[in-house]
């Protein structure tokens, strides 16, 4: 039986991936398929679901950067947008019932409030995936989106803890002494090394925090989050996060499968589903004007809003809690799950065209921004070589050109922290996004002889080349590629030189070592 569940989950997840959708959409559909086929959930499925949620909260704690969260544009915009969304949701959701259009799913104020609250969150899974594909996790709008996701997750955790209504034990006060154990947790993390002990230690801390808080009458999920925060400042926090992500995603399969066993979708849900999908437009508008209110440029507000205009798996967890305590019907949980899946599809498709849409409608998008909010990147009037992306490859190319006597070399880097570091090392580098249309419009008016694209992903290469074409850049272009098919694609898009560094690194390594063979013969 359990093998059959794994097989069906894998097949539906694989189909979703082939459609360029998050696999969790396939897992939701698999749960509905198993339910329709007459299968019953088991205790093992519930255990996997609970373990996945616990690990999700622990990993949220690991990436909790308190310094980033105290920025006004992060917490302020989250609170303004979320509260506005919930108020509008409370007002809008009962309207179909009052008009007699949705008698099957009557909505009172409590149901409307909980549904609106659950749909106020944006999907960490979908947003991180989109930003990773576009290599935009460290650009301004990427960091802002991640900060807002974390604040939303913290709000959801607070709700989950408060909704249980449990009275903590009088011994719960000892939990305030957890920060005193941080040196012990750090020592354990150091001693765990980089192998299999590291994820095992993460599981130990997550489940240990859950059990400790539960034993003292506090919601165990909060314990997992707190334990993650205890490790967040360690140098291995990022490594531990990446290690546990696969475990978390694996165990969350149980949660998404279990949603399918709550109830089956039927035709009466279609009008509500359409309405929830149309509300995504309202979510985008609220995010956009909130960001404009907090002084962001039109471009940053547009890109961040588009990334966040979806519904969240964490909202699904909130709704599931509402079902458990009798605040929400099983049917609403199913409709929220389906609306979340549709929102993933829409968000993924639109964000892949985000920069092209901006290039076509940038005047309208920037129309509402405040005076001075749009900061243009200033590049020198004359540049022999402009290197886009100052990672290891870009930095090496810069040093090589400078060593060979190419005087006017300039680098472009989207990571502001890295820009500051490179400037401290004496590099001529400016901060900006490679797929910013306004940047390339300026570059096309300057004397830039050669643009060298040293970007980490093929997707970012495509977006950058598209912006260069739209801006009318006519100079020479060189790029790096990881695989031969990517190299051929770049050449087909008009790149003059495409360098396959995986293929060429062996030749370069042999050339560097050739003198050792000569010396050995002598």
Short mmCIF file of C-alpha atoms in Angstrom, two decimals:
data_model
loop_
_atom_site.label_atom_id
_atom_site.label_comp_id
_atom_site.label_asym_id
_atom_site.label_seq_id
_atom_site.Cartn_x
_atom_site.Cartn_y
_atom_site.Cartn_z
CA UNK A 1 0.00 0.00 0.00
CA UNK A 2 2.70 2.49 1.02
CA UNK A 3 4.74 1.60 -2.07
CA UNK A 4 1.70 2.33 -4.23
CA UNK A 5 1.39 5.77 -2.66
CA UNK A 6 5.04 6.50 -3.35
CA UNK A 7 4.67 5.31 -6.94
CA UNK A 8 1.58 7.45 -7.61
CA UNK A 9 3.13 10.48 -5.90
CA UNK A 10 6.27 10.07 -8.02
CA UNK A 11 4.34 9.69 -11.28
CA UNK A 12 2.14 12.75 -10.65
CA UNK A 13 5.12 14.75 -9.38
CA UNK A 14 7.10 13.82 -12.50
CA UNK A 15 4.24 14.91 -14.75
CA UNK A 16 4.03 18.25 -12.93
CA UNK A 17 7.77 18.75 -13.34
CA UNK A 18 7.56 18.03 -17.07
CA UNK A 19 4.96 20.80 -17.23
CA UNK A 20 7.50 23.08 -15.45
CA UNK A 21 5.31 23.19 -12.33
CA UNK A 22 6.39 22.53 -8.73
CA UNK A 23 6.11 18.76 -8.03
CA UNK A 24 3.94 19.45 -4.96
CA UNK A 25 1.06 20.21 -7.34
CA UNK A 26 1.42 16.65 -8.59
CA UNK A 27 1.38 15.38 -5.00
CA UNK A 28 -1.90 17.20 -4.33
CA UNK A 29 -3.46 15.66 -7.43
CA UNK A 30 -2.08 12.25 -6.38
CA UNK A 31 -3.86 12.58 -3.03
CA UNK A 32 -7.17 13.31 -4.74
CA UNK A 33 -6.59 10.37 -7.11
CA UNK A 34 -5.92 7.98 -4.21
CA UNK A 35 -9.03 9.25 -2.42
CA UNK A 36 -11.16 8.81 -5.53
CA UNK A 37 -9.80 5.26 -5.93
CA UNK A 38 -11.06 4.37 -2.45
CA UNK A 39 -7.80 4.24 -0.51
CA UNK A 40 -7.74 5.24 3.16
CA UNK A 41 -5.00 7.26 4.87
CA UNK A 42 -2.80 5.54 7.45
CA UNK A 43 -1.03 6.67 10.63
CA UNK A 44 2.27 6.63 8.71
CA UNK A 45 0.97 9.30 6.33
CA UNK A 46 0.07 11.55 9.26
CA UNK A 47 3.52 11.03 10.81
CA UNK A 48 5.23 12.01 7.57
CA UNK A 49 3.01 15.08 7.26
CA UNK A 50 3.80 16.22 10.81
CA UNK A 51 7.52 15.60 10.31
CA UNK A 52 7.51 17.63 7.09
CA UNK A 53 5.84 20.61 8.79
CA UNK A 54 8.29 20.41 11.70
CA UNK A 55 11.28 20.45 9.36
CA UNK A 56 9.75 23.32 7.36
CA UNK A 57 9.57 25.45 10.52
CA UNK A 58 13.11 24.49 11.52
CA UNK A 59 14.49 25.50 8.11
CA UNK A 60 12.56 28.79 8.32
CA UNK A 61 14.36 29.45 11.60
CA UNK A 62 17.71 28.67 9.97
CA UNK A 63 17.29 31.42 7.38
CA UNK A 64 15.79 33.97 9.78
CA UNK A 65 17.93 37.10 9.41
CA UNK A 66 16.67 39.50 12.07
CA UNK A 67 18.69 42.39 10.61
CA UNK A 68 16.95 42.02 7.25
CA UNK A 69 13.53 41.71 8.86
CA UNK A 70 13.77 44.98 10.79
CA UNK A 71 13.98 46.97 7.55
CA UNK A 72 10.87 49.12 7.24
CA UNK A 73 10.17 48.07 3.67
CA UNK A 74 10.09 44.39 4.74
CA UNK A 75 7.96 44.27 7.89
CA UNK A 76 6.03 47.44 7.09
CA UNK A 77 4.96 46.38 3.60
CA UNK A 78 4.10 42.87 4.88
CA UNK A 79 1.82 44.18 7.62
CA UNK A 80 0.16 46.79 5.39
CA UNK A 81 -0.45 44.40 2.49
CA UNK A 82 -1.58 41.47 4.67
CA UNK A 83 -3.98 43.52 6.78
CA UNK A 84 -5.44 45.21 3.68
CA UNK A 85 -5.85 41.84 1.99
CA UNK A 86 -7.60 40.27 5.00
CA UNK A 87 -9.99 43.21 5.39
CA UNK A 88 -10.88 43.17 1.70
CA UNK A 89 -11.25 39.38 1.83
CA UNK A 90 -13.65 39.59 4.79
CA UNK A 91 -15.69 42.11 2.82
CA UNK A 92 -15.62 40.28 -0.53
CA UNK A 93 -15.91 36.55 0.27
CA UNK A 94 -19.45 36.65 1.79
CA UNK A 95 -20.84 38.66 -1.15
CA UNK A 96 -21.65 35.62 -3.39
CA UNK A 97 -23.56 34.06 -0.48
CA UNK A 98 -25.51 37.27 0.17
CA UNK A 99 -26.39 37.44 -3.53
CA UNK A 100 -27.48 33.81 -3.56
CA UNK A 101 -24.75 32.75 -5.99
CA UNK A 102 -22.93 30.32 -3.70
CA UNK A 103 -25.45 28.63 -1.45
CA UNK A 104 -23.42 25.41 -1.37
CA UNK A 105 -20.52 27.19 0.36
CA UNK A 106 -22.11 29.73 2.65
CA UNK A 107 -19.50 32.08 4.06
CA UNK A 108 -19.93 33.68 7.47
CA UNK A 109 -17.53 36.32 8.77
CA UNK A 110 -15.35 33.83 10.69
CA UNK A 111 -14.93 31.61 7.62
CA UNK A 112 -14.21 34.65 5.43
CA UNK A 113 -11.58 35.88 7.89
CA UNK A 114 -9.80 32.53 8.08
CA UNK A 115 -9.89 31.96 4.31
CA UNK A 116 -8.61 35.48 3.64
CA UNK A 117 -5.86 35.00 6.24
CA UNK A 118 -4.81 31.64 4.73
CA UNK A 119 -4.69 33.16 1.24
CA UNK A 120 -2.69 36.20 2.39
CA UNK A 121 0.55 34.17 2.37
CA UNK A 122 2.77 33.70 -0.67
CA UNK A 123 4.46 30.41 -1.49
CA UNK A 124 8.04 30.03 -0.26
CA UNK A 125 8.46 26.96 -2.49
CA UNK A 126 7.23 28.65 -5.68
CA UNK A 127 8.92 32.03 -5.11
CA UNK A 128 12.34 30.60 -4.20
CA UNK A 129 12.17 28.28 -7.23
CA UNK A 130 11.36 31.18 -9.57
CA UNK A 131 14.07 33.42 -8.13
CA UNK A 132 16.64 30.61 -8.23
CA UNK A 133 15.90 29.89 -11.89
CA UNK A 134 16.36 33.58 -12.70
CA UNK A 135 19.44 33.90 -10.40
CA UNK A 136 17.68 36.74 -8.58
CA UNK A 137 17.85 35.59 -4.96
CA UNK A 138 20.48 38.23 -4.11
CA UNK A 139 19.18 41.19 -6.13
CA UNK A 140 17.08 43.85 -4.40
CA UNK A 141 13.65 42.55 -5.33
CA UNK A 142 14.75 38.98 -4.61
CA UNK A 143 15.95 39.84 -1.11
CA UNK A 144 12.80 41.86 -0.45
CA UNK A 145 10.60 38.94 -1.54
CA UNK A 146 12.50 36.51 0.72
CA UNK A 147 12.26 38.90 3.67
CA UNK A 148 8.50 39.21 3.21
CA UNK A 149 8.14 35.43 2.94
CA UNK A 150 9.94 35.00 6.25
CA UNK A 151 7.77 37.61 8.00
CA UNK A 152 4.68 35.89 6.61
CA UNK A 153 5.93 32.52 7.87
CA UNK A 154 6.52 33.95 11.35
CA UNK A 155 2.97 35.37 11.37
CA UNK A 156 1.63 31.95 10.36
CA UNK A 157 3.58 30.24 13.16
CA UNK A 158 2.21 32.71 15.71
CA UNK A 159 -1.31 31.91 14.49
CA UNK A 160 -0.73 28.15 14.65
CA UNK A 161 0.54 28.46 18.22
CA UNK A 162 -2.30 30.75 19.32
CA UNK A 163 -5.03 28.74 17.60
CA UNK A 164 -4.40 25.63 19.71
CA UNK A 165 -5.56 27.45 22.85
CA UNK A 166 -3.22 25.39 25.04
CA UNK A 167 -2.20 26.76 28.42
CA UNK A 168 1.56 26.26 28.87
CA UNK A 169 2.91 24.42 31.90
CA UNK A 170 4.32 26.49 34.74
CA UNK A 171 7.69 24.97 33.81
CA UNK A 172 7.53 26.54 30.35
CA UNK A 173 9.42 29.53 31.73
CA UNK A 174 12.62 27.45 31.53
CA UNK A 175 12.40 27.76 27.73
CA UNK A 176 13.51 31.38 28.11
CA UNK A 177 16.92 30.01 29.03
CA UNK A 178 17.43 28.34 25.64
CA UNK A 179 19.77 31.11 24.37
CA UNK A 180 22.19 30.08 27.13
CA UNK A 181 22.59 26.74 25.36
CA UNK A 182 23.58 28.33 22.04
CA UNK A 183 27.33 27.67 22.63
CA UNK A 184 26.45 23.98 23.09
CA UNK A 185 24.46 23.92 19.84
CA UNK A 186 27.32 25.67 18.04
CA UNK A 187 29.83 23.15 19.36
CA UNK A 188 27.61 20.27 18.18
CA UNK A 189 27.34 21.87 14.73
CA UNK A 190 31.11 22.27 14.48
CA UNK A 191 31.74 18.67 15.52
CA UNK A 192 29.14 17.25 13.09
CA UNK A 193 31.44 18.00 10.13
CA UNK A 194 30.06 18.05 6.58
CA UNK A 195 28.89 14.46 6.11
CA UNK A 196 25.88 12.45 7.20
CA UNK A 197 26.09 13.65 10.81
CA UNK A 198 25.11 17.19 9.85
CA UNK A 199 21.56 16.43 8.60
CA UNK A 200 21.12 13.95 11.46
CA UNK A 201 22.00 16.71 13.92
CA UNK A 202 19.47 18.97 12.19
CA UNK A 203 16.75 16.33 12.58
CA UNK A 204 17.75 15.91 16.23
CA UNK A 205 17.48 19.64 16.94
CA UNK A 206 14.19 20.06 15.06
CA UNK A 207 12.47 17.08 16.67
CA UNK A 208 14.12 17.76 20.03
CA UNK A 209 12.75 21.31 20.04
CA UNK A 210 9.32 20.00 19.05
CA UNK A 211 9.23 17.42 21.84
CA UNK A 212 10.62 19.81 24.49
CA UNK A 213 8.04 22.50 23.77
CA UNK A 214 5.20 19.96 23.55
CA UNK A 215 6.16 18.44 26.91
CA UNK A 216 5.87 21.90 28.51
CA UNK A 217 2.46 22.63 27.01
CA UNK A 218 3.67 24.86 24.19
CA UNK A 219 2.97 24.20 20.50
CA UNK A 220 5.76 21.88 19.33
CA UNK A 221 6.07 23.59 15.94
CA UNK A 222 7.22 26.75 17.73
CA UNK A 223 10.00 24.70 19.32
CA UNK A 224 11.25 23.63 15.89
CA UNK A 225 11.28 27.26 14.74
CA UNK A 226 13.14 28.44 17.87
CA UNK A 227 15.77 25.72 17.50
CA UNK A 228 16.36 26.84 13.93
CA UNK A 229 16.83 30.42 15.12
CA UNK A 230 19.39 29.18 17.68
CA UNK A 231 21.59 27.90 14.81
CA UNK A 232 20.83 30.68 12.30
CA UNK A 233 23.97 32.68 13.12
CA UNK A 234 26.37 29.76 12.66
CA UNK A 235 28.65 29.59 9.63
CA UNK A 236 27.16 26.18 8.75
CA UNK A 237 23.54 27.37 8.89
CA UNK A 238 23.35 27.74 5.10
CA UNK A 239 24.90 24.30 4.55
CA UNK A 240 22.51 22.72 7.07
CA UNK A 241 19.57 24.45 5.40
CA UNK A 242 20.51 23.11 1.96
CA UNK A 243 21.05 19.62 3.42
CA UNK A 244 17.67 19.50 5.13
CA UNK A 245 15.67 20.99 2.26
CA UNK A 246 15.48 17.67 0.43
CA UNK A 247 14.40 15.87 3.62
CA UNK A 248 11.79 18.54 4.29
CA UNK A 249 10.42 18.34 0.73
CA UNK A 250 10.32 14.54 0.95
CA UNK A 251 8.40 14.44 4.22
CA UNK A 252 6.02 17.20 3.08
CA UNK A 253 4.81 14.80 0.40
CA UNK A 254 2.85 13.15 3.21
CA UNK A 255 1.14 16.45 4.01
CA UNK A 256 0.14 17.19 0.42
CA UNK A 257 -1.10 13.64 -0.07
CA UNK A 258 -3.17 13.90 3.12
CA UNK A 259 -4.95 17.00 1.77
CA UNK A 260 -6.39 14.85 -0.98
CA UNK A 261 -8.04 12.61 1.63
CA UNK A 262 -10.01 15.45 3.25
CA UNK A 263 -12.60 15.72 0.45
CA UNK A 264 -12.90 15.42 -3.31
CA UNK A 265 -13.37 18.40 -5.64
CA UNK A 266 -16.67 18.68 -7.50
CA UNK A 267 -18.31 20.97 -10.03
CA UNK A 268 -19.98 23.18 -7.40
CA UNK A 269 -16.50 24.35 -6.35
CA UNK A 270 -15.76 25.82 -9.79
CA UNK A 271 -17.29 29.30 -9.24
CA UNK A 272 -15.44 29.69 -5.94
CA UNK A 273 -12.22 28.49 -7.58
CA UNK A 274 -12.59 31.06 -10.36
CA UNK A 275 -13.22 33.78 -7.80
CA UNK A 276 -10.15 32.87 -5.74
CA UNK A 277 -8.04 32.84 -8.89
CA UNK A 278 -9.28 36.31 -9.92
CA UNK A 279 -8.33 37.59 -6.47
CA UNK A 280 -4.68 37.10 -7.47
CA UNK A 281 -5.01 40.33 -9.48
CA UNK A 282 -6.03 42.12 -6.28
CA UNK A 283 -3.08 40.56 -4.46
CA UNK A 284 -0.66 41.88 -7.09
CA UNK A 285 -2.19 45.37 -6.99
CA UNK A 286 -2.04 45.52 -3.19
CA UNK A 287 1.60 44.42 -3.15
CA UNK A 288 2.56 46.85 -5.93
CA UNK A 289 1.03 49.97 -4.39
CA UNK A 290 2.25 49.00 -0.92
CA UNK A 291 5.81 48.85 -2.23
CA UNK A 292 5.34 52.16 -4.04
CA UNK A 293 4.08 53.62 -0.74
CA UNK A 294 7.32 52.51 0.94
CA UNK A 295 9.45 54.25 -1.70
CA UNK A 296 10.45 51.39 -4.02
CA UNK A 297 11.01 51.99 -7.71
CA UNK A 298 8.32 50.88 -10.13
CA UNK A 299 10.56 48.09 -11.44
CA UNK A 300 11.38 46.67 -8.00
CA UNK A 301 7.74 46.96 -6.90
CA UNK A 302 6.51 45.24 -10.07
CA UNK A 303 8.99 42.33 -9.98
CA UNK A 304 8.52 41.69 -6.25
CA UNK A 305 4.73 41.86 -6.53
CA UNK A 306 4.67 39.48 -9.48
CA UNK A 307 6.84 36.96 -7.62
CA UNK A 308 4.60 37.09 -4.52
CA UNK A 309 1.25 36.94 -6.35
CA UNK A 310 0.42 33.34 -5.51
CA UNK A 311 -1.04 31.32 -2.65
CA UNK A 312 1.09 29.45 -0.15
CA UNK A 313 1.55 25.90 1.06
CA UNK A 314 1.87 27.48 4.51
CA UNK A 315 -1.59 28.98 4.05
CA UNK A 316 -2.76 25.44 3.37
CA UNK A 317 -1.29 24.39 6.72
CA UNK A 318 -3.18 27.26 8.39
CA UNK A 319 -6.40 26.16 6.68
CA UNK A 320 -5.79 22.55 7.75
CA UNK A 321 -5.48 23.75 11.34
CA UNK A 322 -8.79 25.60 10.86
CA UNK A 323 -10.43 22.34 9.75
CA UNK A 324 -9.03 20.48 12.79
CA UNK A 325 -10.50 22.97 15.27
CA UNK A 326 -13.82 23.24 13.43
CA UNK A 327 -13.48 26.76 12.03
CA UNK A 328 -13.43 25.67 8.39
CA UNK A 329 -15.12 22.94 6.35
CA UNK A 330 -13.26 20.19 4.48
CA UNK A 331 -14.55 21.60 1.18
CA UNK A 332 -12.86 24.96 1.80
CA UNK A 333 -9.55 23.18 2.43
CA UNK A 334 -9.88 21.45 -0.95
CA UNK A 335 -10.73 24.70 -2.74
CA UNK A 336 -7.77 26.50 -1.15
CA UNK A 337 -5.50 23.62 -2.21
CA UNK A 338 -6.77 23.82 -5.81
CA UNK A 339 -6.50 27.62 -5.87
CA UNK A 340 -2.92 27.32 -4.63
CA UNK A 341 -2.09 24.92 -7.47
CA UNK A 342 -3.59 27.23 -10.10
CA UNK A 343 -1.74 30.21 -8.62
CA UNK A 344 1.56 28.33 -8.94
CA UNK A 345 0.88 27.73 -12.63
CA UNK A 346 -0.02 31.38 -13.33
CA UNK A 347 2.85 32.79 -11.27
CA UNK A 348 5.46 30.51 -12.83
CA UNK A 349 4.40 31.31 -16.41
CA UNK A 350 4.16 35.07 -15.85
CA UNK A 351 7.44 35.44 -13.97
CA UNK A 352 9.38 33.80 -16.77
CA UNK A 353 8.18 36.66 -18.97
CA UNK A 354 8.49 39.30 -16.23
CA UNK A 355 11.41 41.25 -17.70
CA UNK A 356 10.00 41.14 -21.22
CA UNK A 357 6.67 42.48 -19.91
CA UNK A 358 8.54 45.23 -18.06
CA UNK A 359 10.44 46.14 -21.21
CA UNK A 360 7.17 46.55 -23.11
CA UNK A 361 5.27 48.45 -20.40
CA UNK A 362 7.99 50.08 -18.28
CA UNK A 363 6.53 53.56 -18.66
CA UNK A 364 3.15 52.48 -17.32
CA UNK A 365 4.76 50.39 -14.55
CA UNK A 366 6.98 53.27 -13.41
CA UNK A 367 4.19 55.82 -13.67
CA UNK A 368 3.21 55.68 -9.99
CA UNK A 369 6.67 55.57 -8.40
CA UNK A 370 7.77 58.42 -6.15
CA UNK A 371 10.15 61.07 -7.43
CA UNK A 372 13.74 59.89 -7.00
CA UNK A 373 12.77 56.26 -6.31
CA UNK A 374 14.12 55.01 -9.64
CA UNK A 375 17.91 54.80 -9.37
CA UNK A 376 19.67 54.50 -12.71
CA UNK A 377 22.99 52.67 -12.84
CA UNK A 378 25.74 54.98 -14.07
CA UNK A 379 28.43 53.39 -16.25
CA UNK A 380 31.52 55.08 -17.65
CA UNK A 381 31.07 56.83 -21.01
CA UNK A 382 33.75 54.63 -22.57
CA UNK A 383 34.44 51.02 -21.60
CA UNK A 384 36.55 48.54 -23.51
CA UNK A 385 35.11 45.50 -21.73
CA UNK A 386 32.00 45.35 -19.56
CA UNK A 387 31.89 42.12 -17.56
CA UNK A 388 28.39 41.09 -16.44
CA UNK A 389 28.55 38.97 -13.30
CA UNK A 390 31.57 39.23 -11.01
CA UNK A 391 31.65 35.73 -9.62
CA UNK A 392 34.70 33.48 -9.92
CA UNK A 393 34.56 33.43 -13.73
CA UNK A 394 33.87 37.14 -14.12
CA UNK A 395 36.46 38.12 -11.54
CA UNK A 396 39.07 35.93 -13.23
CA UNK A 397 38.28 37.45 -16.62
CA UNK A 398 38.58 40.97 -15.16
CA UNK A 399 41.99 40.21 -13.64
CA UNK A 400 43.23 38.62 -16.86
CA UNK A 401 42.16 41.57 -19.04
CA UNK A 402 43.64 44.07 -16.61
CA UNK A 403 46.90 42.10 -16.51
CA UNK A 404 47.07 42.07 -20.32
CA UNK A 405 46.80 45.85 -20.41
CA UNK A 406 43.17 46.37 -21.37
CA UNK A 407 42.78 49.64 -19.50
CA UNK A 408 39.06 50.31 -19.42
CA UNK A 409 37.45 47.30 -17.74
CA UNK A 410 34.25 47.54 -15.68
CA UNK A 411 32.22 44.89 -13.88
CA UNK A 412 28.49 44.71 -13.17
CA UNK A 413 27.30 42.74 -10.12
CA UNK A 414 23.77 42.41 -8.68
CA UNK A 415 24.84 41.42 -5.15
CA UNK A 416 25.40 44.69 -3.24
CA UNK A 417 27.49 42.99 -0.55
CA UNK A 418 29.79 41.54 -3.18
CA UNK A 419 30.05 44.94 -4.88
CA UNK A 420 31.30 46.51 -1.65
CA UNK A 421 33.80 43.68 -1.18
CA UNK A 422 35.12 43.95 -4.75
CA UNK A 423 35.47 47.71 -4.51
CA UNK A 424 37.50 47.20 -1.35
CA UNK A 425 39.85 44.98 -3.37
CA UNK A 426 40.30 47.72 -5.98
CA UNK A 427 37.95 46.47 -8.70
CA UNK A 428 36.06 48.93 -10.89
CA UNK A 429 32.57 47.47 -10.37
CA UNK A 430 29.04 48.88 -10.29
CA UNK A 431 25.85 47.50 -8.74
CA UNK A 432 22.97 46.67 -11.06
CA UNK A 433 20.82 43.95 -12.60
CA UNK A 434 21.87 42.32 -15.86
CA UNK A 435 18.26 42.13 -17.08
CA UNK A 436 17.43 45.78 -16.38
CA UNK A 437 16.21 47.42 -19.61
CA UNK A 438 17.16 50.94 -18.50
CA UNK A 439 20.74 49.84 -17.86
CA UNK A 440 21.12 48.48 -21.38
CA UNK A 441 19.49 51.56 -22.88
CA UNK A 442 22.25 53.60 -21.23
CA UNK A 443 24.95 51.10 -22.23
CA UNK A 444 23.82 51.28 -25.87
CA UNK A 445 24.50 55.03 -25.79
CA UNK A 446 28.02 54.57 -24.35
CA UNK A 447 31.14 53.33 -26.11
CA UNK A 448 31.13 49.74 -24.87
CA UNK A 449 33.30 47.67 -27.24
CA UNK A 450 32.70 44.26 -25.66
CA UNK A 451 30.15 42.82 -23.23
CA UNK A 452 31.25 39.61 -21.49
CA UNK A 453 28.40 37.62 -19.93
CA UNK A 454 29.68 35.60 -16.96
CA UNK A 455 26.28 34.84 -15.46
CA UNK A 456 25.55 31.65 -13.49
CA UNK A 457 22.49 30.38 -15.39
CA UNK A 458 21.38 29.97 -18.98
CA UNK A 459 17.99 31.47 -18.10
CA UNK A 460 19.66 34.68 -16.95
CA UNK A 461 21.75 34.71 -20.13
CA UNK A 462 18.58 34.55 -22.23
CA UNK A 463 16.88 37.35 -20.28
CA UNK A 464 19.97 39.57 -20.51
CA UNK A 465 20.40 39.02 -24.25
CA UNK A 466 16.71 39.82 -24.76
CA UNK A 467 17.07 43.12 -22.87
CA UNK A 468 20.23 43.98 -24.86
CA UNK A 469 18.36 43.42 -28.11
CA UNK A 470 15.34 45.48 -27.02
CA UNK A 471 17.64 48.31 -25.89
CA UNK A 472 19.42 48.34 -29.27
CA UNK A 473 22.91 47.35 -28.13
CA UNK A 474 25.06 46.68 -31.23
CA UNK A 475 28.52 45.92 -29.80
CA UNK A 476 30.35 42.62 -29.51
CA UNK A 477 29.14 39.99 -27.03
CA UNK A 478 30.92 37.04 -25.44
CA UNK A 479 29.45 34.53 -23.00
CA UNK A 480 30.31 31.44 -20.98
CA UNK A 481 28.40 28.17 -21.15
CA UNK A 482 28.43 24.98 -19.10
CA UNK A 483 27.30 22.52 -21.79
CA UNK A 484 27.62 22.28 -25.54
CA UNK A 485 23.87 22.63 -26.20
CA UNK A 486 23.85 25.84 -24.14
CA UNK A 487 26.85 27.10 -26.12
CA UNK A 488 25.07 26.46 -29.41
CA UNK A 489 21.94 28.24 -28.15
CA UNK A 490 23.97 31.33 -27.20
CA UNK A 491 25.62 31.42 -30.61
CA UNK A 492 22.19 31.13 -32.26
CA UNK A 493 21.04 34.15 -30.25
CA UNK A 494 23.79 36.30 -31.75
CA UNK A 495 26.65 35.91 -29.25
CA UNK A 496 30.00 36.34 -31.04
CA UNK A 497 32.01 34.01 -28.78
CA UNK A 498 30.56 31.35 -26.44
CA UNK A 499 33.15 29.71 -24.19
CA UNK A 500 32.38 26.25 -22.77
CA UNK A 501 34.42 26.42 -19.59
CA UNK A 502 33.71 22.80 -18.60
CA UNK A 503 35.18 21.64 -21.92
CA UNK A 504 38.09 24.10 -21.89
CA UNK A 505 39.14 23.79 -18.26
CA UNK A 506 40.96 20.51 -18.98
CA UNK A 507 43.00 22.10 -21.75
CA UNK A 508 43.82 25.07 -19.55
CA UNK A 509 44.83 22.79 -16.67
CA UNK A 510 47.11 20.74 -18.97
CA UNK A 511 48.70 23.93 -20.32
CA UNK A 512 49.47 25.13 -16.79
CA UNK A 513 51.11 21.79 -15.96
CA UNK A 514 53.05 21.29 -19.21
CA UNK A 515 56.25 22.82 -17.81
CA UNK A 516 56.32 20.18 -15.06
CA UNK A 517 56.75 17.45 -17.68
CA UNK A 518 59.50 19.42 -19.40
CA UNK A 519 61.37 19.87 -16.13
CA UNK A 520 60.96 16.20 -15.32
CA UNK A 521 62.65 15.19 -18.61
CA UNK A 522 65.52 17.55 -17.91
#
